[in-house]
């Protein structure tokens, strides 16, 4: 019975990997500008707010613009042809990550929704501990990342240049990270083609099969370790 439960849990974990679409996950800390980036990329108008949001958006191609709301997610069908041509879904993932409380399994359950990551980073607090923790873990599984600096309207040109240099210096060892040098405060729908080209370049370097295999290997190892622990508990109980 224990083995059945562990296997069912494993199947639940890896079910997200069955998507036929390439999944572009847009991540970043609360109020970092994720929605603003998506609106510019896809020429759509998802409402933005300065308040933290726990709602996850899933944007896929559809001939008519349709929006369906769930408890913690909003599914949007957009007639933007780029989504269709690149065979992608774009997901805005809003999940608070508390370093001292999150486990590797919890973290993997967030990452497993992405084949490629667009990470939106606030220029006012660039690369804090949480950002580095997330980017390091993405790097370890080899997931391609397109990093975008937001909130740059609050910086002078000199300050922006210093922040950009700081980010580049600290991410030198992250070969999977491509840094966007456009100032996100200036992004509008007029920049969509340029952004689409940059993201498409990232997609061209992505081997979805390898990325998803990394997740399957992690969950399989976790299932084996959990099954081993359960067996040891049972043996200990029988001996006592």
Short mmCIF file of C-alpha atoms in Angstrom, two decimals:
data_model
loop_
_atom_site.label_atom_id
_atom_site.label_comp_id
_atom_site.label_asym_id
_atom_site.label_seq_id
_atom_site.Cartn_x
_atom_site.Cartn_y
_atom_site.Cartn_z
CA UNK A 1 0.00 0.00 0.00
CA UNK A 2 2.86 2.36 0.81
CA UNK A 3 4.45 1.74 -2.59
CA UNK A 4 1.13 2.50 -4.31
CA UNK A 5 0.81 5.82 -2.50
CA UNK A 6 4.39 6.79 -3.30
CA UNK A 7 3.88 5.92 -6.98
CA UNK A 8 0.62 7.91 -7.14
CA UNK A 9 2.41 10.90 -5.61
CA UNK A 10 5.20 10.53 -8.18
CA UNK A 11 2.63 10.45 -11.00
CA UNK A 12 0.98 13.59 -9.65
CA UNK A 13 4.31 15.42 -9.50
CA UNK A 14 5.33 14.59 -13.08
CA UNK A 15 1.85 15.10 -14.62
CA UNK A 16 2.71 18.75 -15.33
CA UNK A 17 5.37 17.53 -17.77
CA UNK A 18 2.80 16.06 -20.18
CA UNK A 19 2.18 19.39 -21.95
CA UNK A 20 2.64 19.40 -25.72
CA UNK A 21 3.39 23.12 -25.54
CA UNK A 22 6.70 24.68 -24.54
CA UNK A 23 5.93 26.35 -21.22
CA UNK A 24 7.46 29.77 -20.64
CA UNK A 25 7.30 30.51 -16.92
CA UNK A 26 7.47 34.16 -15.86
CA UNK A 27 8.78 34.33 -12.30
CA UNK A 28 10.04 36.98 -9.94
CA UNK A 29 9.39 38.30 -6.49
CA UNK A 30 6.14 40.05 -5.59
CA UNK A 31 5.42 43.28 -7.46
CA UNK A 32 8.49 42.93 -9.66
CA UNK A 33 6.78 43.66 -13.00
CA UNK A 34 5.92 40.19 -14.31
CA UNK A 35 2.52 41.22 -15.68
CA UNK A 36 3.97 44.33 -17.33
CA UNK A 37 6.46 42.14 -19.17
CA UNK A 38 3.79 39.69 -20.34
CA UNK A 39 1.58 42.53 -21.59
CA UNK A 40 4.48 43.91 -23.63
CA UNK A 41 5.52 40.49 -24.95
CA UNK A 42 2.06 39.37 -26.08
CA UNK A 43 0.37 42.71 -26.77
CA UNK A 44 -2.35 42.02 -24.24
CA UNK A 45 -3.74 43.96 -21.27
CA UNK A 46 -3.72 41.92 -18.08
CA UNK A 47 -4.51 44.32 -15.18
CA UNK A 48 -1.46 45.32 -13.14
CA UNK A 49 -1.36 46.21 -9.47
CA UNK A 50 1.13 47.34 -6.85
CA UNK A 51 -0.41 44.85 -4.43
CA UNK A 52 1.00 41.31 -4.09
CA UNK A 53 -0.96 38.73 -6.07
CA UNK A 54 -1.40 35.01 -5.55
CA UNK A 55 -3.13 34.57 -8.91
CA UNK A 56 -1.33 32.56 -11.58
CA UNK A 57 -2.00 33.41 -15.24
CA UNK A 58 -1.84 30.91 -18.09
CA UNK A 59 -1.88 32.46 -21.58
CA UNK A 60 -2.32 30.20 -24.59
CA UNK A 61 -3.27 30.68 -28.23
CA UNK A 62 -6.93 30.91 -29.19
CA UNK A 63 -8.64 32.45 -32.20
CA UNK A 64 -10.81 34.56 -29.90
CA UNK A 65 -9.73 36.34 -26.75
CA UNK A 66 -11.32 34.40 -23.88
CA UNK A 67 -10.67 34.60 -20.14
CA UNK A 68 -11.62 31.94 -17.59
CA UNK A 69 -11.18 32.54 -13.87
CA UNK A 70 -10.49 29.88 -11.25
CA UNK A 71 -9.77 30.10 -7.52
CA UNK A 72 -6.07 30.91 -7.86
CA UNK A 73 -5.57 30.98 -11.61
CA UNK A 74 -6.78 32.83 -14.67
CA UNK A 75 -6.64 31.12 -18.07
CA UNK A 76 -6.44 33.51 -21.01
CA UNK A 77 -6.73 32.58 -24.68
CA UNK A 78 -5.07 35.19 -26.87
CA UNK A 79 -5.14 35.47 -30.66
CA UNK A 80 -1.49 36.57 -30.68
CA UNK A 81 -0.01 34.47 -33.50
CA UNK A 82 3.43 34.34 -31.87
CA UNK A 83 2.01 31.91 -29.30
CA UNK A 84 0.80 29.66 -32.10
CA UNK A 85 3.93 29.92 -34.26
CA UNK A 86 6.26 29.08 -31.36
CA UNK A 87 3.88 26.48 -29.88
CA UNK A 88 4.15 28.03 -26.41
CA UNK A 89 2.08 28.79 -23.36
CA UNK A 90 3.12 31.68 -21.11
CA UNK A 91 2.58 31.27 -17.38
CA UNK A 92 2.86 34.02 -14.79
CA UNK A 93 3.75 32.17 -11.59
CA UNK A 94 3.04 33.99 -8.35
CA UNK A 95 4.37 32.03 -5.40
CA UNK A 96 6.08 33.49 -2.35
CA UNK A 97 9.37 31.73 -1.60
CA UNK A 98 10.56 31.88 2.02
CA UNK A 99 14.13 30.63 2.10
CA UNK A 100 14.10 29.18 5.62
CA UNK A 101 10.86 27.29 5.06
CA UNK A 102 10.87 25.99 1.51
CA UNK A 103 12.02 22.43 0.77
CA UNK A 104 13.64 21.16 -2.42
CA UNK A 105 10.38 19.37 -3.27
CA UNK A 106 8.35 22.58 -2.77
CA UNK A 107 10.78 24.45 -4.99
CA UNK A 108 10.69 21.75 -7.66
CA UNK A 109 6.89 21.85 -7.62
CA UNK A 110 7.13 25.51 -8.68
CA UNK A 111 9.85 25.02 -11.28
CA UNK A 112 8.23 21.95 -12.85
CA UNK A 113 5.68 24.23 -14.53
CA UNK A 114 8.40 25.75 -16.73
CA UNK A 115 10.52 24.60 -19.64
CA UNK A 116 12.04 28.07 -19.98
CA UNK A 117 12.12 30.82 -17.35
CA UNK A 118 11.75 34.57 -17.74
CA UNK A 119 12.91 36.00 -14.43
CA UNK A 120 11.84 39.58 -13.68
CA UNK A 121 14.23 41.24 -11.26
CA UNK A 122 13.62 44.54 -9.46
CA UNK A 123 16.45 46.97 -10.25
CA UNK A 124 16.03 48.56 -6.81
CA UNK A 125 16.89 45.34 -4.98
CA UNK A 126 18.81 43.43 -7.59
CA UNK A 127 19.95 39.93 -6.71
CA UNK A 128 19.02 39.61 -3.08
CA UNK A 129 19.31 36.25 -1.30
CA UNK A 130 16.01 34.96 -2.66
CA UNK A 131 16.86 35.89 -6.25
CA UNK A 132 20.25 34.20 -6.04
CA UNK A 133 18.72 31.11 -4.43
CA UNK A 134 16.15 30.75 -7.23
CA UNK A 135 18.62 31.44 -10.06
CA UNK A 136 21.17 29.03 -8.56
CA UNK A 137 18.59 26.24 -8.42
CA UNK A 138 17.48 26.94 -11.99
CA UNK A 139 21.11 26.83 -13.04
CA UNK A 140 21.61 23.43 -11.41
CA UNK A 141 18.89 21.88 -13.59
CA UNK A 142 20.19 23.72 -16.65
CA UNK A 143 17.00 25.61 -17.39
CA UNK A 144 17.43 28.56 -19.81
CA UNK A 145 16.63 31.93 -18.21
CA UNK A 146 15.87 35.32 -19.77
CA UNK A 147 16.50 37.89 -17.02
CA UNK A 148 14.73 41.25 -17.17
CA UNK A 149 15.37 44.25 -14.91
CA UNK A 150 12.24 46.13 -13.82
CA UNK A 151 11.55 49.36 -11.90
CA UNK A 152 14.34 51.09 -13.78
CA UNK A 153 12.30 54.30 -14.11
CA UNK A 154 13.35 54.98 -10.51
CA UNK A 155 17.04 54.97 -11.44
CA UNK A 156 19.21 57.48 -13.24
CA UNK A 157 21.18 56.31 -16.28
CA UNK A 158 24.35 56.04 -14.17
CA UNK A 159 22.58 54.08 -11.44
CA UNK A 160 21.01 51.78 -14.01
CA UNK A 161 24.39 51.12 -15.60
CA UNK A 162 25.85 50.26 -12.18
CA UNK A 163 23.00 47.89 -11.37
CA UNK A 164 23.33 46.20 -14.76
CA UNK A 165 27.08 45.77 -14.23
CA UNK A 166 26.45 44.39 -10.74
CA UNK A 167 23.99 41.81 -12.08
CA UNK A 168 26.33 40.77 -14.91
CA UNK A 169 29.30 40.41 -12.52
CA UNK A 170 27.34 38.26 -10.07
CA UNK A 171 25.90 36.02 -12.77
CA UNK A 172 29.10 35.40 -14.72
CA UNK A 173 29.06 31.74 -13.77
CA UNK A 174 25.46 31.24 -14.84
CA UNK A 175 25.82 30.13 -18.46
CA UNK A 176 22.06 29.48 -18.70
CA UNK A 177 21.16 33.16 -18.06
CA UNK A 178 20.63 35.67 -20.89
CA UNK A 179 20.28 39.24 -19.61
CA UNK A 180 17.86 41.67 -21.28
CA UNK A 181 19.33 45.16 -21.35
CA UNK A 182 16.13 46.98 -22.32
CA UNK A 183 14.66 49.14 -19.57
CA UNK A 184 11.36 47.51 -18.65
CA UNK A 185 9.85 50.82 -17.54
CA UNK A 186 9.88 51.80 -21.21
CA UNK A 187 8.33 48.55 -22.46
CA UNK A 188 5.03 48.82 -24.27
CA UNK A 189 3.23 46.78 -26.90
CA UNK A 190 5.47 48.54 -29.45
CA UNK A 191 8.39 46.51 -28.09
CA UNK A 192 6.67 43.15 -28.52
CA UNK A 193 8.54 42.14 -31.69
CA UNK A 194 11.92 42.85 -30.11
CA UNK A 195 10.98 40.92 -26.98
CA UNK A 196 9.55 38.04 -29.00
CA UNK A 197 12.80 37.80 -30.95
CA UNK A 198 14.83 37.68 -27.71
CA UNK A 199 12.61 35.02 -26.16
CA UNK A 200 12.56 33.02 -29.41
CA UNK A 201 16.36 33.06 -29.31
CA UNK A 202 16.18 31.55 -25.83
CA UNK A 203 13.71 28.91 -27.05
CA UNK A 204 16.10 27.93 -29.84
CA UNK A 205 18.66 26.96 -27.20
CA UNK A 206 16.17 24.91 -25.21
CA UNK A 207 15.99 21.13 -25.23
CA UNK A 208 12.66 20.51 -23.54
CA UNK A 209 13.28 16.77 -23.27
CA UNK A 210 16.46 17.29 -21.23
CA UNK A 211 14.83 19.85 -18.93
CA UNK A 212 11.83 17.63 -18.26
CA UNK A 213 14.07 14.61 -17.77
CA UNK A 214 15.85 16.49 -14.97
CA UNK A 215 12.54 16.94 -13.17
CA UNK A 216 11.59 13.28 -13.63
CA UNK A 217 14.97 12.18 -12.26
CA UNK A 218 14.53 14.43 -9.22
CA UNK A 219 11.04 13.15 -8.44
CA UNK A 220 12.07 9.54 -9.04
CA UNK A 221 14.96 9.92 -6.61
CA UNK A 222 12.63 11.54 -4.09
CA UNK A 223 10.12 8.68 -4.48
CA UNK A 224 12.84 6.08 -3.92
CA UNK A 225 14.15 7.84 -0.81
CA UNK A 226 10.62 8.16 0.57
CA UNK A 227 9.87 4.49 -0.14
CA UNK A 228 13.14 3.49 1.56
CA UNK A 229 12.27 5.55 4.65
CA UNK A 230 8.81 3.99 4.85
CA UNK A 231 10.27 0.50 4.57
CA UNK A 232 12.81 1.24 7.30
CA UNK A 233 10.01 2.51 9.56
CA UNK A 234 8.01 -0.66 8.97
CA UNK A 235 11.01 -2.90 9.69
CA UNK A 236 11.76 -0.96 12.87
CA UNK A 237 8.14 -1.29 13.99
CA UNK A 238 8.10 -5.06 13.36
CA UNK A 239 11.33 -5.55 15.33
CA UNK A 240 10.03 -3.65 18.30
#
